[in-house]
Amino acid sequence: VISLYGRAAAAASPEPTLLDNFAEFLLDVSPESLRDPNRAYELAQRAVSATGRSQHLPLKTLSRAMAALGVYDGAIASAKEALALPEAIRSWTTEQWLVDLLREHGTAAELESFLLTQLERHRLQRGEDEPLMAKTLRHLAQLHRRLGQLGPAEQRYRESLAQLRKSRDETYWEVARAK
């Protein structure tokens, strides 16, 4: 697989999606001994450049490659850039990635600021009934809980459940988990 991807990536003008997929493969392949974050970084850079920094998935992959190389400030910046793109508002996996990065390598204030901004973006772009807002609200609740702020944590958990109930049945797994 690595050889096939390598030949395709060596073409004069490979598709950005191919470069991105190859980079992701090199970050996730098993066994771990086959992983190559340096090459993944180079491929992700090419994919981001080829798309004019206009697609969130190559930026997310670039962020992941930077994190694998220990370049956490760059990883956070690339993830934020990815999530600032309009198409990324519905990417809960990209949001989760940035939340994890900020939790491990950022500050609580930076994480809270990102989550509050993300909530506002959901409201403006997707409307008050956007179910993905529940995930952002849950992230805020978890942050408050980790900080020992139990009152605000409880409030955000309640908001998360109320948000889910706007568009999901009581039997939906996330509603049941939120209860």
Coordinates of C-alpha atoms in Angstrom, one line a residue:
V1 CA 0.0 0.0 0.0
I2 CA 2.8 2.4 0.9
S3 CA 4.5 1.7 -2.4
L4 CA 1.3 2.3 -4.4
Y5 CA 0.5 5.5 -2.6
G6 CA 4.1 6.6 -3.0
R7 CA 4.0 6.1 -6.8
A8 CA 0.7 8.0 -7.1
A9 CA 2.0 10.8 -4.8
A10 CA 5.1 11.2 -7.0
A11 CA 3.0 12.0 -10.1
A12 CA 3.4 15.5 -11.5
S13 CA 0.1 16.8 -10.1
P14 CA -1.4 14.3 -7.7
E15 CA -4.9 14.9 -6.4
P16 CA -4.9 16.6 -3.0
T17 CA -7.3 14.0 -1.7
L18 CA -4.8 11.3 -2.6
L19 CA -2.0 13.2 -0.8
D20 CA -4.3 13.7 2.3
N21 CA -5.3 10.0 2.4
F22 CA -1.7 8.9 2.1
A23 CA -0.7 11.2 4.9
E24 CA -3.5 9.9 7.1
F25 CA -2.5 6.4 6.3
L26 CA 1.1 7.1 7.4
L27 CA -0.2 8.5 10.7
D28 CA -2.5 5.6 11.4
V29 CA -1.0 2.5 9.8
S30 CA -0.4 -0.7 11.9
P31 CA 2.0 -1.8 12.9
E32 CA 3.3 1.4 14.3
S33 CA 6.8 0.7 13.0
L34 CA 5.4 1.6 9.5
R35 CA 4.2 5.1 10.6
D36 CA 6.1 8.0 9.2
P37 CA 5.0 11.4 10.6
N38 CA 7.8 13.2 8.7
R39 CA 6.5 12.0 5.3
A40 CA 2.9 12.5 6.5
Y41 CA 3.8 16.1 7.3
E42 CA 5.3 16.7 3.8
L43 CA 2.3 15.1 2.1
A44 CA -0.2 17.1 4.2
Q45 CA 1.7 20.3 3.4
R46 CA 1.4 19.5 -0.3
A47 CA -2.3 18.7 0.0
V48 CA -2.9 22.0 1.9
S49 CA -1.0 23.9 -0.7
A50 CA -2.8 22.3 -3.6
T51 CA -6.2 23.2 -2.1
G52 CA -5.1 26.8 -1.3
R53 CA -5.8 26.1 2.4
S54 CA -9.5 26.0 1.5
Q55 CA -10.4 22.5 2.7
H56 CA -10.6 21.5 6.3
L57 CA -9.6 17.8 6.0
P58 CA -6.1 18.4 4.7
L59 CA -5.6 21.1 7.4
K60 CA -6.7 18.6 10.0
T61 CA -4.3 16.0 8.7
L62 CA -1.5 18.6 8.7
S63 CA -2.4 19.3 12.3
R64 CA -2.3 15.6 13.2
A65 CA 1.1 15.3 11.5
M66 CA 2.5 18.3 13.4
A67 CA 1.2 16.8 16.7
A68 CA 2.9 13.5 15.8
L69 CA 6.1 15.4 15.4
G70 CA 5.6 17.3 18.7
V71 CA 4.9 20.7 17.1
Y72 CA 1.8 21.4 19.2
D73 CA 1.5 25.1 18.7
G74 CA 1.5 24.5 14.9
A75 CA -0.9 21.6 15.3
I76 CA -3.3 23.8 17.3
A77 CA -3.0 26.6 14.8
S78 CA -3.7 24.3 11.8
A79 CA -6.7 22.7 13.6
K80 CA -8.1 26.1 14.3
E81 CA -7.6 27.2 10.7
A82 CA -9.4 24.0 9.6
L83 CA -12.4 24.7 11.9
A84 CA -12.6 28.3 10.7
L85 CA -13.6 27.1 7.3
P86 CA -17.4 27.1 6.6
E87 CA -17.5 23.4 5.7
A88 CA -15.9 22.4 8.9
I89 CA -18.8 23.5 11.1
R90 CA -20.3 20.1 10.8
S91 CA -17.1 18.2 11.4
W92 CA -17.4 16.9 15.0
T93 CA -14.3 14.8 14.6
T94 CA -12.2 18.0 13.8
E95 CA -13.8 19.7 16.8
Q96 CA -12.9 16.7 18.9
W97 CA -9.4 16.7 17.6
L98 CA -8.9 20.4 18.6
V99 CA -10.5 19.9 22.0
D100 CA -8.1 17.0 22.7
L101 CA -5.1 19.1 21.5
L102 CA -6.1 22.1 23.7
R103 CA -6.9 19.9 26.6
E104 CA -3.4 18.3 26.5
H105 CA -1.3 21.2 25.1
G106 CA -3.3 24.4 25.5
T107 CA -4.9 26.3 28.4
A108 CA -8.3 26.0 29.9
A109 CA -9.0 29.6 28.9
E110 CA -8.0 28.9 25.3
L111 CA -10.3 25.8 25.2
E112 CA -13.2 27.6 26.7
S113 CA -12.8 30.5 24.2
F114 CA -12.7 28.1 21.3
L115 CA -15.8 26.2 22.5
L116 CA -17.8 29.4 23.1
T117 CA -16.8 30.7 19.6
Q118 CA -17.8 27.3 18.1
L119 CA -21.2 27.5 19.7
E120 CA -21.8 30.9 18.3
R121 CA -20.7 29.7 14.8
H122 CA -23.2 26.8 15.1
R123 CA -26.0 29.2 16.0
L124 CA -25.2 31.7 13.2
Q125 CA -24.5 29.1 10.4
R126 CA -26.7 26.2 11.3
G127 CA -29.5 27.7 13.6
E128 CA -30.6 27.2 17.1
D129 CA -31.7 23.6 16.6
E130 CA -28.3 22.3 15.3
P131 CA -27.8 18.9 17.0
L132 CA -24.0 19.2 16.8
M133 CA -24.2 22.1 19.3
A134 CA -24.9 19.4 21.9
K135 CA -21.4 18.0 21.5
T136 CA -19.9 21.5 21.9
L137 CA -22.0 22.0 25.0
R138 CA -20.9 18.7 26.4
H139 CA -17.2 19.6 25.8
L140 CA -17.9 22.8 27.8
A141 CA -19.5 20.8 30.6
Q142 CA -16.5 18.5 30.7
L143 CA -14.1 21.4 30.9
H144 CA -16.0 23.0 33.8
R145 CA -16.1 19.6 35.6
R146 CA -12.3 19.2 35.2
L147 CA -11.9 22.7 36.6
G148 CA -14.0 21.8 39.6
Q149 CA -16.8 24.2 38.5
L150 CA -19.7 21.8 39.2
G151 CA -22.5 24.4 38.9
P152 CA -21.5 25.5 35.4
A153 CA -20.8 21.9 34.4
E154 CA -24.3 20.8 35.4
Q155 CA -25.8 23.7 33.5
R156 CA -23.9 22.9 30.3
Y157 CA -24.8 19.2 30.6
R158 CA -28.5 20.2 30.9
E159 CA -28.1 22.5 27.9
S160 CA -26.5 19.7 25.9
L161 CA -29.4 17.3 26.7
A162 CA -32.0 20.0 25.8
Q163 CA -30.2 20.6 22.5
L164 CA -30.3 16.9 21.6
R165 CA -34.0 16.7 22.5
K166 CA -34.8 19.4 19.9
S167 CA -34.0 17.0 17.1
R168 CA -33.5 13.5 18.5
D169 CA -35.9 11.0 20.0
E170 CA -35.6 10.0 23.6
T171 CA -34.4 6.5 22.4
Y172 CA -31.5 8.0 20.4
W173 CA -28.2 6.8 22.0
E174 CA -26.8 10.3 22.6
V175 CA -29.9 11.4 24.4
A176 CA -29.7 8.3 26.6
R177 CA -26.0 8.9 27.3
A178 CA -26.7 12.6 28.2
K179 CA -29.4 11.6 30.6

